[in-house]
Coordinates of C-alpha atoms in Angstrom, one line a residue:
M1 CA -24.5 13.8 -12.1
L2 CA -26.7 10.2 -11.4
N3 CA -26.3 8.4 -8.0
E4 CA -25.3 11.7 -5.9
R5 CA -25.8 10.3 -2.0
P6 CA -24.2 11.1 1.1
H7 CA -21.7 8.3 1.7
L8 CA -22.5 6.8 5.7
F9 CA -19.0 6.3 6.7
G10 CA -18.0 9.5 5.2
V11 CA -20.9 11.6 7.2
S12 CA -20.6 12.5 11.1
R13 CA -23.1 11.8 13.8
E14 CA -24.4 15.5 13.4
E15 CA -24.6 15.3 10.2
L16 CA -26.4 12.0 10.1
R17 CA -29.3 13.5 12.5
E18 CA -29.9 16.2 10.5
L19 CA -30.3 14.2 7.4
S20 CA -32.5 11.9 9.4
G21 CA -34.4 14.9 10.5
G22 CA -34.8 16.1 6.3
W23 CA -36.5 12.2 6.0
A24 CA -39.0 13.2 8.8
M25 CA -37.3 10.3 10.8
P26 CA -36.2 11.0 14.4
A27 CA -32.9 11.9 15.7
F28 CA -32.1 8.8 17.7
R29 CA -32.2 7.1 13.9
A30 CA -29.1 8.3 13.1
D31 CA -27.9 6.5 16.3
Q32 CA -29.5 3.4 15.8
V33 CA -28.2 3.2 12.1
L34 CA -24.4 3.7 13.4
E35 CA -24.9 1.1 16.0
W36 CA -25.8 -1.1 13.4
V37 CA -22.6 -0.2 10.8
Y38 CA -19.6 0.5 13.8
R39 CA -20.9 -1.9 16.7
K40 CA -22.6 -4.7 14.9
G41 CA -20.7 -4.5 11.8
Q42 CA -23.8 -4.5 9.2
A43 CA -24.1 -1.9 6.3
D44 CA -27.2 -3.6 5.1
P45 CA -30.0 -1.4 5.9
Q46 CA -32.7 -4.0 5.1
A47 CA -30.9 -6.1 8.1
M48 CA -31.1 -3.2 10.7
T49 CA -34.1 -5.2 12.1
N50 CA -35.5 -3.0 14.7
L51 CA -35.8 0.2 12.2
P52 CA -39.6 0.5 10.6
A53 CA -39.4 -1.2 7.1
A54 CA -39.9 2.3 5.6
D55 CA -36.9 3.8 7.6
R56 CA -35.1 0.8 6.0
E57 CA -36.0 1.6 2.6
R58 CA -35.3 5.6 2.6
L59 CA -32.4 4.5 4.0
V60 CA -31.4 2.2 0.9
R61 CA -32.6 5.2 -1.3
E62 CA -31.1 8.2 0.2
L63 CA -27.3 6.6 1.3
G64 CA -24.5 4.9 0.3
F65 CA -23.2 2.2 2.5
L66 CA -20.7 0.2 0.6
T67 CA -19.0 2.1 -2.2
G68 CA -16.0 -0.1 -3.1
K69 CA -16.3 -4.0 -4.3
P70 CA -13.2 -6.3 -3.5
V71 CA -11.7 -7.7 -6.3
R72 CA -8.8 -9.2 -4.7
H73 CA -8.0 -10.6 -1.5
Q74 CA -4.7 -12.1 -0.6
I75 CA -3.5 -13.6 2.7
A76 CA 0.4 -14.0 3.3
T77 CA 1.8 -16.8 5.3
D78 CA 2.4 -14.4 8.0
G79 CA -1.1 -13.8 8.5
T80 CA -1.1 -9.9 6.5
Q81 CA -4.1 -9.8 4.4
K82 CA -4.6 -7.5 1.6
L83 CA -7.6 -6.0 -0.3
L84 CA -7.9 -4.5 -3.8
I85 CA -11.0 -2.4 -3.9
E86 CA -12.7 -1.1 -6.8
W87 CA -14.9 2.3 -6.0
D88 CA -18.0 3.0 -8.3
A89 CA -16.2 6.4 -9.6
P90 CA -13.5 9.2 -8.6
A91 CA -15.7 11.7 -6.2
P92 CA -16.7 14.4 -7.6
A93 CA -14.6 18.4 -7.3
P94 CA -15.8 20.2 -4.4
A95 CA -18.4 23.0 -5.4
P96 CA -17.2 26.4 -4.9
G97 CA -17.3 27.6 -1.4
S98 CA -17.6 24.1 -0.4
G99 CA -14.3 23.6 1.6
E100 CA -13.2 24.1 5.1
A101 CA -14.0 28.2 5.0
G102 CA -17.4 27.8 3.0
A103 CA -20.4 26.2 3.4
R104 CA -20.2 22.4 4.8
A105 CA -20.7 20.2 1.8
L106 CA -21.4 16.2 2.3
P107 CA -19.3 13.7 0.9
V108 CA -21.0 11.6 -2.4
M109 CA -20.5 8.9 -4.2
N110 CA -21.4 8.2 -7.8
T111 CA -20.7 6.1 -10.9
G112 CA -17.1 4.4 -12.8
A113 CA -14.1 2.9 -11.8
A114 CA -10.7 2.9 -9.8
Q115 CA -8.9 0.5 -7.8
T116 CA -7.2 1.3 -4.3
E117 CA -5.4 -1.4 -1.5
C118 CA -5.4 -1.8 1.9
V119 CA -3.6 -4.1 4.1
M120 CA -4.6 -5.4 7.4
I121 CA -1.3 -6.5 9.3
P122 CA -1.5 -8.5 12.4
V123 CA 1.2 -8.4 15.5
D124 CA 0.6 -11.6 18.1
D125 CA 3.7 -11.8 21.3
A126 CA 3.4 -12.0 24.5
K127 CA 3.3 -8.1 25.0
K128 CA 0.9 -7.2 22.1
L129 CA -2.2 -7.9 20.1
R130 CA -1.9 -5.5 17.2
R131 CA -4.2 -5.2 13.9
T132 CA -2.8 -2.7 11.8
A133 CA -4.8 -1.2 8.7
C134 CA -2.6 0.4 6.1
I135 CA -4.9 2.2 3.9
S136 CA -4.9 4.6 1.0
S137 CA -5.9 8.0 1.2
Q138 CA -6.1 8.5 -3.2
V139 CA -6.2 6.4 -6.5
G140 CA -2.5 6.9 -7.8
C141 CA 0.0 9.2 -6.6
A142 CA 1.5 12.2 -8.0
V143 CA 4.6 12.3 -6.1
G144 CA 6.2 9.8 -8.3
C145 CA 9.2 8.2 -5.7
R146 CA 11.4 6.6 -8.4
F147 CA 10.5 3.1 -6.1
C148 CA 7.3 2.9 -5.4
A149 CA 4.7 1.0 -7.6
S150 CA 1.7 3.5 -6.3
G151 CA 2.8 6.3 -8.5
I152 CA 3.0 4.7 -11.8
G153 CA 0.6 6.3 -14.2
G154 CA 0.5 9.2 -11.5
L155 CA -2.6 10.5 -9.9
A156 CA -6.4 9.2 -10.7
D157 CA -8.9 10.9 -7.7
D158 CA -8.8 11.6 -4.3
L159 CA -10.4 9.2 -1.9
S160 CA -13.4 10.5 -0.3
A161 CA -13.6 10.6 3.9
G162 CA -15.9 7.7 3.4
R163 CA -14.0 5.8 1.3
I164 CA -11.0 6.1 3.9
V165 CA -13.1 5.0 6.5
E166 CA -14.5 2.1 4.5
Q167 CA -11.5 0.7 3.7
V168 CA -11.0 0.2 7.8
W169 CA -14.3 -1.2 8.2
R170 CA -13.6 -3.9 5.9
L171 CA -10.7 -4.7 6.9
E172 CA -12.1 -5.0 10.2
R173 CA -14.5 -7.3 8.7
L174 CA -12.0 -10.1 7.7
A175 CA -12.0 -13.3 8.9
G176 CA -10.0 -13.8 12.0
V177 CA -8.8 -10.2 12.3
G178 CA -11.4 -8.6 14.7
R179 CA -10.7 -5.4 16.0
I180 CA -8.6 -2.7 14.1
T181 CA -6.4 -1.1 16.5
N182 CA -4.2 1.0 14.6
V183 CA -4.3 3.0 11.4
V184 CA -1.5 3.9 9.2
F185 CA -2.0 6.4 6.4
M186 CA 0.8 4.7 4.2
G187 CA -1.1 3.3 1.2
M188 CA -1.4 4.7 -2.1
G189 CA -1.1 8.6 -2.5
E190 CA -0.1 11.2 -0.3
P191 CA -2.5 11.7 2.3
L192 CA -1.7 15.6 3.0
S193 CA -2.2 16.5 -0.4
N194 CA -6.0 15.5 0.4
F195 CA -6.2 16.6 3.7
G196 CA -10.0 17.4 4.1
A197 CA -11.1 14.1 3.3
V198 CA -7.7 12.0 5.5
T199 CA -8.9 14.9 8.4
K200 CA -12.5 14.0 8.5
A201 CA -11.9 10.1 8.0
V202 CA -9.3 10.5 11.3
S203 CA -12.5 12.5 12.9
I204 CA -14.6 9.3 12.0
L205 CA -12.0 6.8 12.8
T206 CA -11.3 8.4 16.1
A207 CA -15.1 9.2 17.3
E208 CA -16.7 6.9 19.8
W209 CA -20.0 6.5 17.9
G210 CA -17.5 5.5 15.0
M211 CA -14.9 3.4 14.6
A212 CA -13.3 4.1 17.9
I213 CA -9.6 4.2 17.3
S214 CA -7.1 6.1 19.9
G215 CA -5.6 8.8 17.7
R216 CA -2.6 8.1 19.4
R217 CA -2.4 4.9 17.4
I218 CA -3.2 6.4 13.8
T219 CA -0.1 7.8 11.6
I220 CA 0.0 9.8 9.0
S221 CA 2.6 9.8 6.6
T222 CA 3.6 12.1 3.8
V223 CA 6.6 12.5 2.1
G224 CA 7.0 16.2 2.3
L225 CA 4.4 19.1 2.4
P226 CA 5.5 21.5 4.7
A227 CA 2.7 23.9 5.0
Q228 CA 0.3 20.8 5.2
I229 CA 2.2 19.5 8.2
R230 CA 1.7 22.9 9.9
R231 CA -1.8 22.9 9.1
L232 CA -2.4 19.4 10.7
A233 CA -0.1 20.9 13.6
D234 CA -3.0 23.7 14.0
L235 CA -5.9 21.3 14.2
A236 CA -4.1 19.5 17.2
L237 CA -5.2 15.9 16.4
P238 CA -4.0 13.9 18.6
V239 CA -2.3 11.6 15.6
T240 CA 1.9 10.5 15.0
L241 CA 3.2 12.8 12.0
A242 CA 5.5 10.7 9.8
I243 CA 8.0 12.3 7.3
S244 CA 9.0 9.7 4.4
L245 CA 12.8 11.0 3.9
H246 CA 14.3 8.3 2.3
A247 CA 17.7 9.9 1.9
P248 CA 19.9 12.1 4.1
N249 CA 20.8 15.0 2.0
D250 CA 18.9 16.9 -0.8
V251 CA 20.9 16.1 -3.6
L252 CA 20.2 12.1 -3.2
R253 CA 16.6 12.5 -2.4
R254 CA 15.7 15.2 -5.6
E255 CA 17.3 11.7 -7.4
L256 CA 14.3 9.5 -5.4
I257 CA 12.1 11.7 -5.1
P258 CA 10.7 14.2 -7.9
W259 CA 8.8 16.5 -5.4
A260 CA 12.1 17.0 -3.2
D261 CA 13.0 19.6 -6.2
Y262 CA 10.2 21.9 -4.5
V263 CA 11.0 21.3 -0.7
T264 CA 14.5 20.4 1.1
I265 CA 15.0 18.4 4.2
E266 CA 15.9 21.6 6.1
Q267 CA 12.1 22.8 5.5
L268 CA 10.6 19.4 6.1
L269 CA 12.9 19.7 9.5
D270 CA 11.6 22.8 10.7
A271 CA 8.1 22.2 9.8
G272 CA 8.0 18.9 12.0
R273 CA 9.7 20.8 14.6
Y274 CA 6.7 22.9 14.5
Y275 CA 4.3 20.0 15.2
F276 CA 6.4 18.7 18.0
A277 CA 5.9 22.4 19.6
K278 CA 2.4 22.3 18.8
T279 CA 1.6 18.9 19.8
G280 CA 3.8 17.5 22.0
R281 CA 4.2 14.7 19.6
E282 CA 7.3 13.0 18.4
V283 CA 8.1 12.9 15.1
T284 CA 8.5 9.6 12.8
L285 CA 11.3 9.7 10.2
E286 CA 10.3 7.3 7.6
Y287 CA 13.6 5.8 5.6
I288 CA 13.4 3.1 3.1
L289 CA 16.8 1.3 2.8
L290 CA 17.6 0.9 -0.9
G291 CA 20.4 -1.4 -1.5
R292 CA 23.9 -0.1 -2.6
V293 CA 21.7 3.6 -2.6
N294 CA 20.8 4.7 0.8
D295 CA 22.1 2.3 3.2
Q296 CA 25.8 3.0 3.4
A297 CA 27.4 3.8 6.9
A298 CA 27.8 7.3 5.4
H299 CA 24.0 7.6 4.5
A300 CA 23.3 6.7 7.9
R301 CA 25.8 9.2 10.0
E302 CA 24.2 12.0 7.4
L303 CA 20.9 10.6 8.8
A304 CA 22.0 10.9 12.5
R305 CA 23.1 14.5 12.4
V306 CA 19.0 15.2 10.4
A307 CA 17.4 13.2 12.9
R308 CA 19.1 15.0 16.0
T309 CA 18.0 18.4 15.0
L310 CA 14.5 17.8 15.9
R311 CA 12.5 15.3 18.7
S312 CA 12.0 12.2 16.5
N313 CA 13.1 8.6 15.9
V314 CA 13.7 6.7 12.8
N315 CA 11.7 3.8 11.4
L316 CA 14.0 1.9 8.9
I317 CA 11.8 -0.2 6.1
R318 CA 13.9 -2.6 3.9
Y319 CA 12.6 -2.1 0.4
N320 CA 10.3 -4.6 -0.9
E321 CA 11.2 -4.8 -4.7
V322 CA 8.5 -4.1 -7.4
P323 CA 9.2 -5.8 -11.1
G324 CA 10.2 -3.6 -14.0
L325 CA 12.2 -0.6 -11.3
P326 CA 16.1 -1.0 -10.6
Y327 CA 16.0 -0.7 -7.0
R328 CA 16.8 -4.0 -4.8
R329 CA 16.3 -4.8 -0.9
P330 CA 19.3 -3.8 1.0
A331 CA 21.5 -6.7 2.5
K332 CA 20.8 -8.0 5.9
E333 CA 24.0 -6.8 7.3
N334 CA 23.9 -3.6 5.9
V335 CA 20.2 -2.8 7.4
L336 CA 22.0 -3.7 10.8
D337 CA 25.2 -1.9 10.2
F338 CA 22.5 1.1 9.9
Q339 CA 20.6 0.5 12.8
K340 CA 23.8 0.7 15.0
V341 CA 25.5 3.7 13.2
L342 CA 22.3 5.6 14.1
R343 CA 21.8 4.2 18.0
A344 CA 25.4 4.9 18.2
A345 CA 24.8 8.4 17.6
G346 CA 22.1 8.5 20.4
V347 CA 19.6 8.7 17.7
N348 CA 16.3 6.1 18.2
A349 CA 16.2 3.8 15.6
H350 CA 13.9 0.8 14.6
I351 CA 13.6 -1.6 11.9
R352 CA 10.3 -2.7 10.7
A353 CA 9.5 -6.0 10.3
S354 CA 8.8 -7.2 6.9
R355 CA 5.4 -8.4 6.6
G356 CA 3.4 -9.6 3.7
R357 CA 5.9 -10.3 1.5
D358 CA 4.9 -13.5 -0.4
I359 CA 1.5 -11.4 -1.4
A360 CA 2.8 -8.7 -3.7
A361 CA 4.1 -7.0 -0.4
A362 CA 5.2 -3.7 -2.0
C363 CA 2.4 -0.3 -2.2
G364 CA 0.5 -0.3 -5.4
Q365 CA 1.9 -3.5 -6.4
L366 CA -1.1 -5.7 -6.4
R367 CA -3.2 -3.1 -8.3
R368 CA -0.3 -3.2 -11.1
E369 CA -0.3 -7.0 -10.9
T370 CA -3.9 -6.9 -11.2
A371 CA -3.9 -4.2 -14.2
A372 CA -1.3 -6.0 -16.1
S373 CA -3.4 -9.9 -15.6
P374 CA -6.7 -8.8 -15.2
S375 CA -7.6 -12.3 -15.5

């Protein structure tokens, strides 16, 4: 296969040291490269001036650094920035035996084209200064939520750990961003169906030699894979689990989320309880409010009964409309009333601030608009 090279953003320090030894470089060369990339923000080996010229040339030949190309960049009036990145190619399938139980396989890059989105969301007020990276884990999505643009066209491929980390690195390099403080796996794709790459990316994002982001500021959002939730809990990563519920009962959830045909809300809640028992971390229940679909007081009362069965908080999200889909943004009074019902029932419920509505805010929408109007 052409151009098979380890992706710098997808290798650990130990792996890079091992590679450096194979290239007849001293082990500390790996530490120098990581310092340049993660601390100095330099991903061009030729600019790493304290490395010998021969080593810089070797790095260019042997490693993939920036494997994607930003093809659209939008900045909203509220400071939110969105990137559409085109990748060289879908990552090849791992060789037999190269999974977690088998021999270690380094992430690779090759040729072709695929696009994903990532977003930087700023929060500046008297109490906090936060820069959140909302990143993708897959090209497209197999879940097919009826209201979401990401799943239109289905799933094309998984992103490698390197391509996941590269999104955060690129967002941090945008003008005016500074340091990324938080990461949410809430972009394109179902993170827990790309389990190995996502958890490897988390280990790099949290490593002191890597992005050095606190695990407690990383959220992994899933629409519902109970076995993978338990698997994540057993890894004891200090991350937040968010379950995308979006309906208070199985009947309505099956209408909105095709995968709900295979997983009940009770199965998800049981996995959430397991996650809390293993990690001690409260689970977030995410709930997109769709106008006159799931945003009524009766829905809120049902959701309150669900939320009280585990240690959780509820994150209410006002829907961002997607052209061509029949769902609408909820009325402001319905959102506030929904929150009041939950809080009156003793549920910790927050309304997520809507950001970037003037730049194709809905997940997957920028990719869809670009495909429809490539000029």
